[in-house]
C-alpha cells in the first residue's frame, strides 16, 4: 500500500542550527502538508502546499520556516535557526484532492530535539 | 475561536468490551469531521470521514456518529482488542481555510487483557 515516508525519524540539533526534514508523499498526490505535535499536545497545522506554492500557512509558520519541492518526489521543511520550542514531532501528509473531501495520509513523523 | 474538545482524556477498558469516545466542536461552518487513530510515536491513521450531512459512518468495529445541530460526534468501538490501545483524535475541517485541519487533544485508550 502506498505510504508517505519521512526522514530522518529522529534528529537532535543544537539551538540556532538549520534543520531540513524530508518527506516523500504518495506519488499521485497533489496536496502536501506539514503538521507538528509538541509532546503531550495537539497536532497543529503548519503549512499546505499545492502547485509548487504555499496555499495556506498558520501563525506558527513564520520566517524561520520554509518548504520546498526540489524535485518531483521530495517535499522538505526547513527550519533556519532552530529554537528550543521547535522540539516536536513533525508530520508530513499528502492527499490527492482538496482536504474537505479527500483523505489525508500521514507519514510516521520526524522527531526533532533541539538542545 | 475554532476548537475541538474530546472526552474522556483517557480510558481503560477490558478486552472485548465496547466503549464510546466523545467530541464537541465549535468549528463553524465546517466541511467534514474525521476520526484518526494514533499509536504512540506514530502518524495518525484515518478511521472515518463524515461530511456535515452524514449522521454515521462505520469502518469495521469503529462507528462514528455526527450531530451537526449540537456539534457533537462520537466514536464507538465494538468488541475491543488489545491493538485498539492508542489515542483517538477527532479532527474538524473548516469550510473556510479547509486545508487547516483542527485537531482535538485525543482520548488515550488502553485495552487490558
XYZ file of C-alpha atoms in Angstrom:
228
model
C 0.000 0.000 0.000
C 1.378 3.450 -0.878
C 2.625 5.439 2.073
C 4.154 8.756 3.000
C 7.758 8.335 4.101
C 9.735 10.749 6.245
C 13.406 11.121 7.085
C 15.084 11.328 9.484
C 12.988 9.550 12.069
C 14.806 11.429 14.814
C 17.171 14.396 14.678
C 18.985 16.066 17.530
C 20.381 19.531 16.886
C 21.827 22.486 18.707
C 19.819 25.673 19.088
C 20.465 28.034 16.192
C 21.288 25.296 13.707
C 19.422 24.735 10.466
C 17.383 21.584 10.064
C 15.827 20.039 6.966
C 13.124 17.435 7.321
C 12.333 15.364 4.270
C 9.163 13.744 3.050
C 8.243 11.616 0.079
C 4.485 11.950 -0.451
C 2.355 9.330 -2.163
C 3.245 9.513 -5.836
C -0.034 10.624 -7.417
C -0.926 13.094 -4.687
C -1.058 16.805 -5.406
C -1.529 18.398 -1.993
C 1.147 18.333 0.666
C 1.133 19.381 4.293
C 3.303 19.751 7.347
C 1.888 19.390 10.830
C 3.666 19.314 14.148
C 2.913 17.846 17.551
C 4.719 19.060 20.630
C 4.999 16.271 23.182
C 1.706 15.815 25.009
C -0.096 18.443 22.938
C -2.458 18.566 19.964
C -1.385 18.148 16.382
C -1.096 21.622 14.813
C -1.260 22.699 11.184
C 1.845 24.388 9.820
C 1.515 24.729 6.071
C -0.166 23.371 2.963
C 1.424 23.268 -0.482
C -0.107 22.875 -3.915
C 1.080 23.525 -7.426
C 4.560 24.442 -6.210
C 3.457 27.137 -3.845
C 2.170 27.587 -0.333
C -1.623 27.600 -0.296
C -2.099 28.234 3.419
C 0.056 28.633 6.490
C -0.520 29.056 10.186
C 0.779 31.669 12.604
C 3.405 29.147 13.701
C 4.909 29.092 10.208
C 6.993 32.243 10.499
C 10.046 33.396 8.545
C 12.182 30.714 10.174
C 10.250 28.050 8.284
C 10.231 27.286 4.582
C 9.012 24.463 2.387
C 10.203 23.274 -0.950
C 9.534 20.602 -3.510
C 13.006 20.421 -5.041
C 12.190 17.597 -7.421
C 9.209 15.527 -8.445
C 9.175 13.395 -5.335
C 10.562 15.139 -2.244
C 8.832 17.720 -0.078
C 11.010 19.387 2.524
C 10.543 21.518 5.618
C 13.453 23.742 6.577
C 13.881 25.464 9.906
C 16.602 28.082 9.506
C 17.624 28.727 13.086
C 16.109 26.245 15.478
C 14.800 27.256 18.887
C 14.187 25.083 21.921
C 10.439 25.379 21.356
C 10.791 23.831 17.897
C 11.288 20.474 19.585
C 8.347 18.391 18.389
C 7.234 15.584 16.123
C 6.800 16.865 12.596
C 4.331 15.042 10.375
C 4.158 15.261 6.624
C 0.861 14.445 4.937
C -0.432 14.252 1.402
C -3.772 13.950 -0.359
C -4.979 13.564 -3.897
C -7.647 16.239 -3.650
C -8.991 19.065 -1.605
C -8.855 18.139 2.061
C -12.512 18.952 2.545
C -13.331 15.766 0.642
C -10.129 13.812 0.385
C -8.333 11.631 2.849
C -5.042 12.800 4.287
C -2.298 10.228 4.622
C 0.270 10.966 7.290
C 3.852 9.838 7.498
C 5.329 8.316 10.636
C 6.864 11.612 11.638
C 10.294 13.096 12.278
C 11.120 13.770 15.895
C 13.179 16.940 16.290
C 15.005 17.569 19.533
C 16.634 20.987 19.949
C 19.219 21.251 22.704
C -12.382 30.510 18.241
C -12.459 27.183 16.403
C -11.948 24.418 18.923
C -12.311 20.669 19.209
C -12.712 19.175 22.673
C -12.629 15.480 23.465
C -13.663 13.389 26.406
C -12.649 11.462 28.317
C -8.977 12.375 28.312
C -8.110 8.743 28.949
C -9.976 5.477 29.275
C -9.148 1.953 30.372
C -11.335 -0.957 29.301
C -11.089 -4.719 29.267
C -10.551 -6.619 26.067
C -13.833 -7.482 24.376
C -15.751 -4.573 25.884
C -17.289 -1.699 23.941
C -16.571 1.986 24.500
C -17.678 5.374 23.220
C -15.487 8.424 22.861
C -16.914 11.940 22.646
C -16.040 15.002 20.605
C -17.527 18.501 20.868
C -16.535 21.203 18.428
C -17.148 24.879 17.857
C -15.834 24.984 14.299
C -18.481 26.609 12.156
C -19.143 26.342 9.345
C -17.377 23.061 8.858
C -16.860 20.779 5.917
C -16.221 17.414 7.486
C -15.306 15.644 10.686
C -12.712 12.910 10.881
C -11.601 10.384 13.455
C -7.989 9.279 13.485
C -6.154 6.585 15.416
C -2.632 7.439 16.549
C -0.334 4.859 18.048
C 2.341 6.258 20.360
C 5.136 7.842 18.330
C 3.411 7.149 15.006
C 1.468 9.182 12.488
C -2.334 9.471 12.628
C -4.284 6.934 10.593
C -7.734 7.785 9.276
C -10.681 5.793 10.591
C -13.715 7.693 9.298
C -14.594 10.881 7.444
C -18.109 12.337 7.660
C -19.409 15.350 5.793
C -21.739 17.744 7.600
C -24.754 15.987 6.049
C -23.851 12.488 7.274
C -25.029 11.099 10.605
C -22.998 7.927 10.854
C -20.066 6.156 9.256
C -18.659 2.732 10.017
C -15.276 1.176 9.460
C -15.211 -2.367 10.780
C -15.557 -2.257 14.560
C -15.453 1.555 14.531
C -18.671 3.549 14.161
C -18.686 7.332 14.178
C -21.783 9.458 14.631
C -22.289 13.139 13.966
C -24.921 15.586 15.171
C -24.246 18.837 13.350
C -27.021 20.622 15.248
C -25.449 20.041 18.647
C -21.919 19.995 17.226
C -21.145 16.627 18.735
C -19.587 13.462 17.417
C -18.851 10.113 18.956
C -16.684 7.147 18.079
C -17.953 3.764 19.215
C -15.544 0.839 19.350
C -17.111 -2.596 19.470
C -15.521 -5.736 20.895
C -12.248 -4.005 21.729
C -8.913 -5.671 21.053
C -5.519 -5.109 22.626
C -4.395 -3.487 19.378
C -7.029 -0.785 19.841
C -4.816 0.753 22.528
C -3.947 4.147 21.059
C -5.011 7.782 21.017
C -8.198 8.557 19.100
C -8.320 12.027 17.689
C -11.313 13.995 16.460
C -10.442 16.380 13.630
C -12.665 19.024 12.047
C -12.126 20.661 8.666
C -13.385 24.247 8.499
C -15.367 25.173 5.430
C -13.145 28.206 5.032
C -9.461 27.510 5.359
C -10.166 23.910 4.548
C -6.508 22.962 4.446
C -6.185 23.669 8.144
C -7.463 20.610 9.915
C -8.257 21.389 13.547
C -7.257 18.589 15.888
C -8.612 17.656 19.267
C -6.253 16.580 22.025
C -7.370 12.971 21.679
C -8.608 10.287 24.028
C -5.942 7.848 25.132
C -7.485 4.366 25.196
C -5.856 1.438 26.954
C -7.316 -2.019 26.392
C -6.272 -4.511 29.047
C -6.483 -8.307 28.810
